[in-house]
PDB file of C-alpha atoms in Angstrom:
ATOM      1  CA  UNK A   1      -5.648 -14.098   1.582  1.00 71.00           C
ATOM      2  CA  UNK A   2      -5.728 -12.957  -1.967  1.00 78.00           C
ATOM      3  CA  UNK A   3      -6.831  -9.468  -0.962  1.00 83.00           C
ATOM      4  CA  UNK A   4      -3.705  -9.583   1.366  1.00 87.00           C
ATOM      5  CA  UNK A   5      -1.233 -10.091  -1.490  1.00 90.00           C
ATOM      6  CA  UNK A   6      -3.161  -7.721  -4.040  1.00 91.00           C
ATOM      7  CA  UNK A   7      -3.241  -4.736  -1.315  1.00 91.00           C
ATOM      8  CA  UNK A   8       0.579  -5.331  -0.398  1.00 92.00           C
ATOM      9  CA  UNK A   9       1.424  -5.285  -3.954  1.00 94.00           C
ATOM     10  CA  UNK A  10      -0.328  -2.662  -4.395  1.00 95.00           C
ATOM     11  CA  UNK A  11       0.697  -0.350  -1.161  1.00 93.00           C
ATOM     12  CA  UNK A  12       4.599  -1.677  -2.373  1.00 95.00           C
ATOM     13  CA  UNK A  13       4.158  -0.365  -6.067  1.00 95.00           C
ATOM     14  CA  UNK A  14       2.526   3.242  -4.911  1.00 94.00           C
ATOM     15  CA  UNK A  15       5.872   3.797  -2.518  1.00 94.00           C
ATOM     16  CA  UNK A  16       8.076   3.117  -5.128  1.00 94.00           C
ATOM     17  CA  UNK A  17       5.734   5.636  -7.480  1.00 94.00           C
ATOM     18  CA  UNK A  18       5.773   8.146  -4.573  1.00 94.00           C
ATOM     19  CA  UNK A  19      10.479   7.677  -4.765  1.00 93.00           C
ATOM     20  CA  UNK A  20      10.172   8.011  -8.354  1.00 94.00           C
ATOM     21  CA  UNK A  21       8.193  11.308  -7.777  1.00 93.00           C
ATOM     22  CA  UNK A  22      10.542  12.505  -5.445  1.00 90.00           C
ATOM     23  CA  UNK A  23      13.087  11.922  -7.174  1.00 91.00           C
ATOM     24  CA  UNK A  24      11.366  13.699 -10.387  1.00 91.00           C
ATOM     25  CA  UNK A  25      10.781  16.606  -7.878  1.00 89.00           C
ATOM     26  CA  UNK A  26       7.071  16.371  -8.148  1.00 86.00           C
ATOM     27  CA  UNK A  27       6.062  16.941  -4.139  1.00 91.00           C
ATOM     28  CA  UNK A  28       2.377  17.111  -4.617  1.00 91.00           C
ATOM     29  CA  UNK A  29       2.483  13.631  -6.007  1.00 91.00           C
ATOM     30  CA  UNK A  30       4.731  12.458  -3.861  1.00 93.00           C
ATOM     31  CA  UNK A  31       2.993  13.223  -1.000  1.00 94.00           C
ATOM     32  CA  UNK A  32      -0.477  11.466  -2.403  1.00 94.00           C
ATOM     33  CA  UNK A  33       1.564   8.485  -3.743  1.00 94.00           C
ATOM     34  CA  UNK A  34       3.017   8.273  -0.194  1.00 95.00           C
ATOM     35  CA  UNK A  35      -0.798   8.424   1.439  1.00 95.00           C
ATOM     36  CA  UNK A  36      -1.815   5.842  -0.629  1.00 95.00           C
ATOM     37  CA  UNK A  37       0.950   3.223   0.025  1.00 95.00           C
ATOM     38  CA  UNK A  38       0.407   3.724   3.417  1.00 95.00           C
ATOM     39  CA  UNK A  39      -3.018   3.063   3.407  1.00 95.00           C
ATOM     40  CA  UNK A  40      -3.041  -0.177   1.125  1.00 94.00           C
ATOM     41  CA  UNK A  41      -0.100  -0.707   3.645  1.00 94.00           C
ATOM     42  CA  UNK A  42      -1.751  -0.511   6.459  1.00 94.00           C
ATOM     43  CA  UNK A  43      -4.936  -2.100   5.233  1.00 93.00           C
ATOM     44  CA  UNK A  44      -3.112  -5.246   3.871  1.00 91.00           C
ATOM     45  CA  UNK A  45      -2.088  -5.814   7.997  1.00 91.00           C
ATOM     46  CA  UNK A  46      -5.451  -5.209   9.258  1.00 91.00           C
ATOM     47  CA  UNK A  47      -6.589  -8.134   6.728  1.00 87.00           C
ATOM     48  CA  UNK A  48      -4.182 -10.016   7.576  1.00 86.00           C
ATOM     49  CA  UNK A  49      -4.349  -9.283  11.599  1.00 84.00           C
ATOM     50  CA  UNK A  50      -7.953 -10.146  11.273  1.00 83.00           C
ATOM     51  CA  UNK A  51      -7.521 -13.240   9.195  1.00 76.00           C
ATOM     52  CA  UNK A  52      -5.093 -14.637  11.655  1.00 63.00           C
ATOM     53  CA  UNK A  53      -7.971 -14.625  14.707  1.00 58.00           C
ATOM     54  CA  UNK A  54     -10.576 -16.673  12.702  1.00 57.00           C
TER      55      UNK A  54
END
């Protein structure tokens, strides 16, 4: 479960990185902050899809 918390944390903080580059009018940052939030994102409900069969 901790690697649930840590990777939701962690997907959270790189979406609000990826507003504050927007909002600095960065795009190319932006756009990778965004990837990467979505990906700890996504990989933080996997872990916790798969930890809720066992």
């Amino acid at each position: 479960m901790r690697h649930f918390y840590f990777r939701l944390v962690f997907g959270v903080i790189w979406l609000l990185a990826a507003g504050v580059s927007l909002f600095s009018a960065d795009i190319g940052l932006c756009a990778l902050y965004t990837v990467l939030g979505i990906l700890f994102l996504l990989s933080a409900m996997r872990i916790r899809k798969n930890g809720e069969e066992k």
